[in-house]
PDB file of N, CA and C in Angstrom:
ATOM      1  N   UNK A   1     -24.101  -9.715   7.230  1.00 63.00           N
ATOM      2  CA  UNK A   1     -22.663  -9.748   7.414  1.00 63.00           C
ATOM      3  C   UNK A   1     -21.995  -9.085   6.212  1.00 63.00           C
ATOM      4  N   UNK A   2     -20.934  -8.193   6.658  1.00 67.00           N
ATOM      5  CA  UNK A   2     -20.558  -7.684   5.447  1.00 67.00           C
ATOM      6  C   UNK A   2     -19.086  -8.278   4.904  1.00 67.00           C
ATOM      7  N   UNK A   3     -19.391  -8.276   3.801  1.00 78.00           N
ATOM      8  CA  UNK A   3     -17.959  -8.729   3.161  1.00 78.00           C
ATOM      9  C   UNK A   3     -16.841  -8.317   3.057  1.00 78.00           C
ATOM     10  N   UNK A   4     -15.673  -8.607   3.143  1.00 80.00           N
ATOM     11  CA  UNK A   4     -14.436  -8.113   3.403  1.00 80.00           C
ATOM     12  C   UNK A   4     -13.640  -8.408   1.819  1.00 80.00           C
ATOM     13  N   UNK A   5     -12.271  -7.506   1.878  1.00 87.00           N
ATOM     14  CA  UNK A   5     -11.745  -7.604   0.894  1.00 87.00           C
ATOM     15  C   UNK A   5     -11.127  -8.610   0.934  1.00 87.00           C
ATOM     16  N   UNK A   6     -10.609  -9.220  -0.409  1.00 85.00           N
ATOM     17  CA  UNK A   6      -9.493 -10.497  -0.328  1.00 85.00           C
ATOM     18  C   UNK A   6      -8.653 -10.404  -0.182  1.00 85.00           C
ATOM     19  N   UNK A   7      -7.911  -9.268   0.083  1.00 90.00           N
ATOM     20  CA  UNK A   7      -6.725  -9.135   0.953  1.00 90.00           C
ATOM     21  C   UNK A   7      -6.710  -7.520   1.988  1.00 90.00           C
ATOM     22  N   UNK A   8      -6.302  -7.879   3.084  1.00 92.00           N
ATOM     23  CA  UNK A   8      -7.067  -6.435   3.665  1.00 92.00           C
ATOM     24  C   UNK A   8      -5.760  -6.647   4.876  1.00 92.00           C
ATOM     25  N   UNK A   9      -4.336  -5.820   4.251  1.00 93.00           N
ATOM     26  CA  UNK A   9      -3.094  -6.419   4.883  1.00 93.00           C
ATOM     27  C   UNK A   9      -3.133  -5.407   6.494  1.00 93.00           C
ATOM     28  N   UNK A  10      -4.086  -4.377   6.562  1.00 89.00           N
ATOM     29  CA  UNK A  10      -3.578  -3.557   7.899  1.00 89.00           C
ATOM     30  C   UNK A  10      -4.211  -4.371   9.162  1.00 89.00           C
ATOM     31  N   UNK A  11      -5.045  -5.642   9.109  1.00 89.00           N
ATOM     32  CA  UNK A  11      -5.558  -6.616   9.785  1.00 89.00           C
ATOM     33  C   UNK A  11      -4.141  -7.163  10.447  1.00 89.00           C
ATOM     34  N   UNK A  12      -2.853  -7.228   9.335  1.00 93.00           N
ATOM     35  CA  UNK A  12      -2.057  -8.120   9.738  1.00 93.00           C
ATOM     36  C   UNK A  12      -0.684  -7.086   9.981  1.00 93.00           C
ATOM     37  N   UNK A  13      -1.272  -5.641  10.364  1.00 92.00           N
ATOM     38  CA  UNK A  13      -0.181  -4.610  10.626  1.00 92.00           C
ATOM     39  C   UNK A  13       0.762  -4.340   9.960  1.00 92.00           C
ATOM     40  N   UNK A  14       0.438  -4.836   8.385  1.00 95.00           N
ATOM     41  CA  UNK A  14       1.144  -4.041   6.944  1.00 95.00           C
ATOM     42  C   UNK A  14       0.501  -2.870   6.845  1.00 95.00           C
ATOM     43  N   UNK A  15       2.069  -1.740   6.657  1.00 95.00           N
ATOM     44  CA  UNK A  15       1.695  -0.393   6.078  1.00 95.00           C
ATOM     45  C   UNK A  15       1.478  -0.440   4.643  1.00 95.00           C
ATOM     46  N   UNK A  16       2.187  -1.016   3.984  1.00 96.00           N
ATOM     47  CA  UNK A  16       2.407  -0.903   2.495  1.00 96.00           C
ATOM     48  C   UNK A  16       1.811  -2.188   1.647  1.00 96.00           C
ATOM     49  N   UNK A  17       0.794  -2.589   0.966  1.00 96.00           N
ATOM     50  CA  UNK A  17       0.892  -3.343   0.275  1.00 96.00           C
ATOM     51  C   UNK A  17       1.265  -2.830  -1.251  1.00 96.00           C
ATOM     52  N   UNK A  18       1.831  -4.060  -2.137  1.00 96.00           N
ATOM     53  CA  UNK A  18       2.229  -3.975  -3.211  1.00 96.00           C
ATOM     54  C   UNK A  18       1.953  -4.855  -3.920  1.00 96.00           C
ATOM     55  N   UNK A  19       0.635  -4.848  -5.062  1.00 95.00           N
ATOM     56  CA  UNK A  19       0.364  -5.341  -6.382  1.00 95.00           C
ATOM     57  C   UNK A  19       0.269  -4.812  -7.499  1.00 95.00           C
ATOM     58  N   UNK A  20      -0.455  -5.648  -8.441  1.00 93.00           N
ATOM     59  CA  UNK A  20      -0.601  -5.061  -9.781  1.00 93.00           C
ATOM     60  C   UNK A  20      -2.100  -5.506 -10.155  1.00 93.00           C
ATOM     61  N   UNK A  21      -3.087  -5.659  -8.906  1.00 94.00           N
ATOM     62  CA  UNK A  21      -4.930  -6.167  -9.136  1.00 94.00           C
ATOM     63  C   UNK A  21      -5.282  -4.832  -8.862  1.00 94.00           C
ATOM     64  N   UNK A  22      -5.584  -4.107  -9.946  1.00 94.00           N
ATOM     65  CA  UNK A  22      -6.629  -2.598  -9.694  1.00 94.00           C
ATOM     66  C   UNK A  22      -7.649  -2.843  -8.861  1.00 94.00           C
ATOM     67  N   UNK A  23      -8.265  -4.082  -8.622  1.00 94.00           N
ATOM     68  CA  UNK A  23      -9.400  -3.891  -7.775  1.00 94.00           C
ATOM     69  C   UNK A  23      -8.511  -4.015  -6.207  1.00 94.00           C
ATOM     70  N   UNK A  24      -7.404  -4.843  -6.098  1.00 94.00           N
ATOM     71  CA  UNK A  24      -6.737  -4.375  -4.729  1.00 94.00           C
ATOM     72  C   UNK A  24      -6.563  -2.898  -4.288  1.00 94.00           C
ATOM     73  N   UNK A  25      -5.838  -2.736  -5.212  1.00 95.00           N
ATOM     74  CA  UNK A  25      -6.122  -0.741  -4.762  1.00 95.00           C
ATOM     75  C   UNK A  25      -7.191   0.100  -4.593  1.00 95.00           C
ATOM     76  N   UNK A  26      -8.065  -0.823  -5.242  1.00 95.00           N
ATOM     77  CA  UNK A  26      -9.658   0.479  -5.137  1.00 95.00           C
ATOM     78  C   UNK A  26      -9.903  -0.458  -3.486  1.00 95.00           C
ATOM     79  N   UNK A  27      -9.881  -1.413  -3.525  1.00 94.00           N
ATOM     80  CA  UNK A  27     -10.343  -2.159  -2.130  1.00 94.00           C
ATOM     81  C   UNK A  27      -9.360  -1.208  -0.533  1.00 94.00           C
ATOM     82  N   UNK A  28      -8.113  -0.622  -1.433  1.00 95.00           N
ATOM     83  CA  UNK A  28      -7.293  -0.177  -0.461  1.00 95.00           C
ATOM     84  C   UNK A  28      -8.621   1.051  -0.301  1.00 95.00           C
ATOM     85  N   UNK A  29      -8.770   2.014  -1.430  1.00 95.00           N
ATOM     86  CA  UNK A  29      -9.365   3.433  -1.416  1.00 95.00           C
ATOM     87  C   UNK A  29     -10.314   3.220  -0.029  1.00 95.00           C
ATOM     88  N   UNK A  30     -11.234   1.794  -0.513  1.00 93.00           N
ATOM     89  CA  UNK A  30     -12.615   1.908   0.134  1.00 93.00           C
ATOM     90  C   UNK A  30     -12.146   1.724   1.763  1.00 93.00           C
ATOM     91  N   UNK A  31     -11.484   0.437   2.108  1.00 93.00           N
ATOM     92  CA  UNK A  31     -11.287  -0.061   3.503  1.00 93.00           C
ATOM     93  C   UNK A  31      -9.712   0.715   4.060  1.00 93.00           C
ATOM     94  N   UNK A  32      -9.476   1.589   3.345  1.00 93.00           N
ATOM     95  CA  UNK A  32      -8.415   2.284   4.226  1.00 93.00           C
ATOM     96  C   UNK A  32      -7.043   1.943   4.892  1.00 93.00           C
ATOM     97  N   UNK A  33      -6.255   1.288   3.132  1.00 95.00           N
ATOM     98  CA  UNK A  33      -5.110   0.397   3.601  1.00 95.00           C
ATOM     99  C   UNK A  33      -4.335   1.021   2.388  1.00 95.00           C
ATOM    100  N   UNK A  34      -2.791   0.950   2.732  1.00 95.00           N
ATOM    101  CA  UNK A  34      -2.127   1.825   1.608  1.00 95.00           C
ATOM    102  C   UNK A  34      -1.618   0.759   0.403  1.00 95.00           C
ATOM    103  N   UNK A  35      -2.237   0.852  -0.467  1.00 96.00           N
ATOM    104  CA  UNK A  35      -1.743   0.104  -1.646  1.00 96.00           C
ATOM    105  C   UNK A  35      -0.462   0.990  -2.562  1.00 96.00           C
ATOM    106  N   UNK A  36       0.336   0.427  -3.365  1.00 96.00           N
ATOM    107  CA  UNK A  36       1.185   0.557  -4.206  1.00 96.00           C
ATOM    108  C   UNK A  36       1.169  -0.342  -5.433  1.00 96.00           C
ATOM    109  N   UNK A  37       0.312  -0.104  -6.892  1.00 95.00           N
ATOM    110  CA  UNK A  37      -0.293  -0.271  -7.782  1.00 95.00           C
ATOM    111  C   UNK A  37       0.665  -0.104  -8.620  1.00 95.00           C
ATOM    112  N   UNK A  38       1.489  -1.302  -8.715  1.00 93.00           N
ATOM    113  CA  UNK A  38       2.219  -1.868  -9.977  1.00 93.00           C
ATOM    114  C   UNK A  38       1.588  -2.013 -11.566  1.00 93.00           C
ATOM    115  N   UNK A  39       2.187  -1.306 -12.192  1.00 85.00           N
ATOM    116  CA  UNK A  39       1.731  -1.159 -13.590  1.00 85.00           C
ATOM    117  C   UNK A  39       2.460  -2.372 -14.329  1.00 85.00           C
ATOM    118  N   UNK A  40       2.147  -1.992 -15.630  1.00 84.00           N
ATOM    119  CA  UNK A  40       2.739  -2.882 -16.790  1.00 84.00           C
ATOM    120  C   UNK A  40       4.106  -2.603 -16.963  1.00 84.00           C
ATOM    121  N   UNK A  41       4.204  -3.125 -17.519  1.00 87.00           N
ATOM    122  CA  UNK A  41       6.210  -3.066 -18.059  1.00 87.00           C
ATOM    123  C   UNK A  41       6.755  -1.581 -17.750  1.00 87.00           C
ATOM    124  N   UNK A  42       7.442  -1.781 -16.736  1.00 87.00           N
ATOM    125  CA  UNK A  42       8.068  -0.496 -16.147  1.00 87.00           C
ATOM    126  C   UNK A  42       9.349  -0.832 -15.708  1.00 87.00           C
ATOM    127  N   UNK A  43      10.858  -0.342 -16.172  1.00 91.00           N
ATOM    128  CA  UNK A  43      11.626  -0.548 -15.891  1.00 91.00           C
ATOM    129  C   UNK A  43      11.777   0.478 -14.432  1.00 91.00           C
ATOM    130  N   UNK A  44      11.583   1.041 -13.945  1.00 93.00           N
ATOM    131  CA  UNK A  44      11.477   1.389 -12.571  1.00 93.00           C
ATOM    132  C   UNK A  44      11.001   1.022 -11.937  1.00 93.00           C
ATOM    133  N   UNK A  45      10.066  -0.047 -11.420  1.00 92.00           N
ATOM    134  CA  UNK A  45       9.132   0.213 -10.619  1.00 92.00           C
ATOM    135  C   UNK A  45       9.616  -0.315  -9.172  1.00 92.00           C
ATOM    136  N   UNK A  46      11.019  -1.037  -9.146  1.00 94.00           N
ATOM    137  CA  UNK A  46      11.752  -1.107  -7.551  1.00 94.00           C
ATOM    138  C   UNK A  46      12.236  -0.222  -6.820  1.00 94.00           C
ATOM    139  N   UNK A  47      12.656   1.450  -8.006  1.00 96.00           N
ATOM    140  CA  UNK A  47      12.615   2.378  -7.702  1.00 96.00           C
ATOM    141  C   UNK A  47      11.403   3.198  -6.968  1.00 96.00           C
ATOM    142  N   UNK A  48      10.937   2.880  -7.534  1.00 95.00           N
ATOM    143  CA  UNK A  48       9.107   3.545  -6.922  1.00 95.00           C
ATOM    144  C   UNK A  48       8.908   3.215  -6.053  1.00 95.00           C
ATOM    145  N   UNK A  49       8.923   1.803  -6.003  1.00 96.00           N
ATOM    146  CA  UNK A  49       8.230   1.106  -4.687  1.00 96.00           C
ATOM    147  C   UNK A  49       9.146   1.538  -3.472  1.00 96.00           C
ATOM    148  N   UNK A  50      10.652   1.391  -3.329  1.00 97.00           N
ATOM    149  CA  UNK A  50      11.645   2.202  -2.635  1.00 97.00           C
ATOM    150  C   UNK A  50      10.588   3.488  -2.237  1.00 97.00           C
ATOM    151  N   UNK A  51      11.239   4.405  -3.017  1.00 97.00           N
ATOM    152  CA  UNK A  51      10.361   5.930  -2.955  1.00 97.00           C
ATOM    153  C   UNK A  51       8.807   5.788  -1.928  1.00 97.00           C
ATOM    154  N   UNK A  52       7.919   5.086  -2.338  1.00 96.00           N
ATOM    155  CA  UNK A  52       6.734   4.792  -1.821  1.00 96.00           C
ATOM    156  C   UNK A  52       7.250   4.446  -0.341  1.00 96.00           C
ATOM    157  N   UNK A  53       7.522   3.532  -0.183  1.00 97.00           N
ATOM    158  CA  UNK A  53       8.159   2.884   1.251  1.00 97.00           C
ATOM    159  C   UNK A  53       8.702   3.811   2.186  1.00 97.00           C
ATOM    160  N   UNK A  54       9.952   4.899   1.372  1.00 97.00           N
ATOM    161  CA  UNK A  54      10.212   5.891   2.461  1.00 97.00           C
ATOM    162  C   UNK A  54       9.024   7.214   2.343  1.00 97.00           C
ATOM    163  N   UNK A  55       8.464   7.329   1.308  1.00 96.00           N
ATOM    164  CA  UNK A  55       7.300   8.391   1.701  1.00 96.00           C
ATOM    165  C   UNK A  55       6.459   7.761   2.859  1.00 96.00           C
ATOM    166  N   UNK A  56       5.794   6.438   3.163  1.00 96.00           N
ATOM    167  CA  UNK A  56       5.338   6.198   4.065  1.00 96.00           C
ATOM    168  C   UNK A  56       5.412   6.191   5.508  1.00 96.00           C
ATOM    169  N   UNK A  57       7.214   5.513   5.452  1.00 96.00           N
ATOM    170  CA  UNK A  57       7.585   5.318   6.858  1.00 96.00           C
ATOM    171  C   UNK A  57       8.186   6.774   7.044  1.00 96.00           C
ATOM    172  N   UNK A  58       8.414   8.090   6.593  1.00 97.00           N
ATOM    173  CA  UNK A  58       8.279   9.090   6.884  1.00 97.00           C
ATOM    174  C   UNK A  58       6.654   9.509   7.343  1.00 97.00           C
ATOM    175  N   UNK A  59       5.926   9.122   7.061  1.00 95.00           N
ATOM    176  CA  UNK A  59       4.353   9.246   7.519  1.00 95.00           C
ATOM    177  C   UNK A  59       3.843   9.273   9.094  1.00 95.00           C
ATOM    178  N   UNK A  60       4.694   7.718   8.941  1.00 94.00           N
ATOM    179  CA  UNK A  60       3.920   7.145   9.842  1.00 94.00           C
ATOM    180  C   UNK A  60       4.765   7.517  11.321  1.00 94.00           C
ATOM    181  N   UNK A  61       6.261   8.212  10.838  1.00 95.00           N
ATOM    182  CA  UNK A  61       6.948   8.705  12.216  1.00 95.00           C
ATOM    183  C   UNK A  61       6.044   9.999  12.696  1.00 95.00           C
ATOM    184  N   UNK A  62       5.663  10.717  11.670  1.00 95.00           N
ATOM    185  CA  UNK A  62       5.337  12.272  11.712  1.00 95.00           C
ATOM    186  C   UNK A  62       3.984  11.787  12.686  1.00 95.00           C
ATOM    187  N   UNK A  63       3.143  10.526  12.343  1.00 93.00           N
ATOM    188  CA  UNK A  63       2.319  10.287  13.157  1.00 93.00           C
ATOM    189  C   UNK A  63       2.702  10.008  14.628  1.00 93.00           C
ATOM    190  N   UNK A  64       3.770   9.568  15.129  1.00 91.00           N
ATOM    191  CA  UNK A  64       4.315   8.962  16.447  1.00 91.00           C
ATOM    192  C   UNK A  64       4.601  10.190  17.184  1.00 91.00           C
ATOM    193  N   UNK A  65       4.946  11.181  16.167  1.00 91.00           N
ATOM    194  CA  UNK A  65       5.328  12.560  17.066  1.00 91.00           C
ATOM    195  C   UNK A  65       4.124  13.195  17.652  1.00 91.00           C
ATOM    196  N   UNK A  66       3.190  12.839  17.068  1.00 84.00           N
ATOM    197  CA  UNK A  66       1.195  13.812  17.376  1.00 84.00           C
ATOM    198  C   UNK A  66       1.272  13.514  18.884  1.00 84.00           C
TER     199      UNK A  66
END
């Protein structure tokens, strides 16, 4: 049986997850889920995550059009 990640959000039809556990994001790389990898002290990073959010859901329309 193979093991699954400890959090593996496209199971639960999240596009975007958002932490700050490097091994969540490499877990995104491997099982194919979009992470957004919160750093250390960043006075932007609600900006980013914004930004991230509409780069995605621009994605995922461009996909609805295929």
């Amino acid at each position: 049986m193979e093991s699954m990640p400890s959090k593996y959000p496209s199971k639960y039809r999240i596009d975007l997850h958002i932490d700050d556990d490097s091994s969540v994001y490499e877990n995104g790389k491997i099982y194919g889920f979009r992470v957004f990898l919160v750093g250390e002290q960043d006075d932007h990073w609600a900006d980013k995550i914004i930004e991230e959010m509409e780069r995605v859901r621009a994605k995922l329309e461009r996909m609805k059009e295929l």
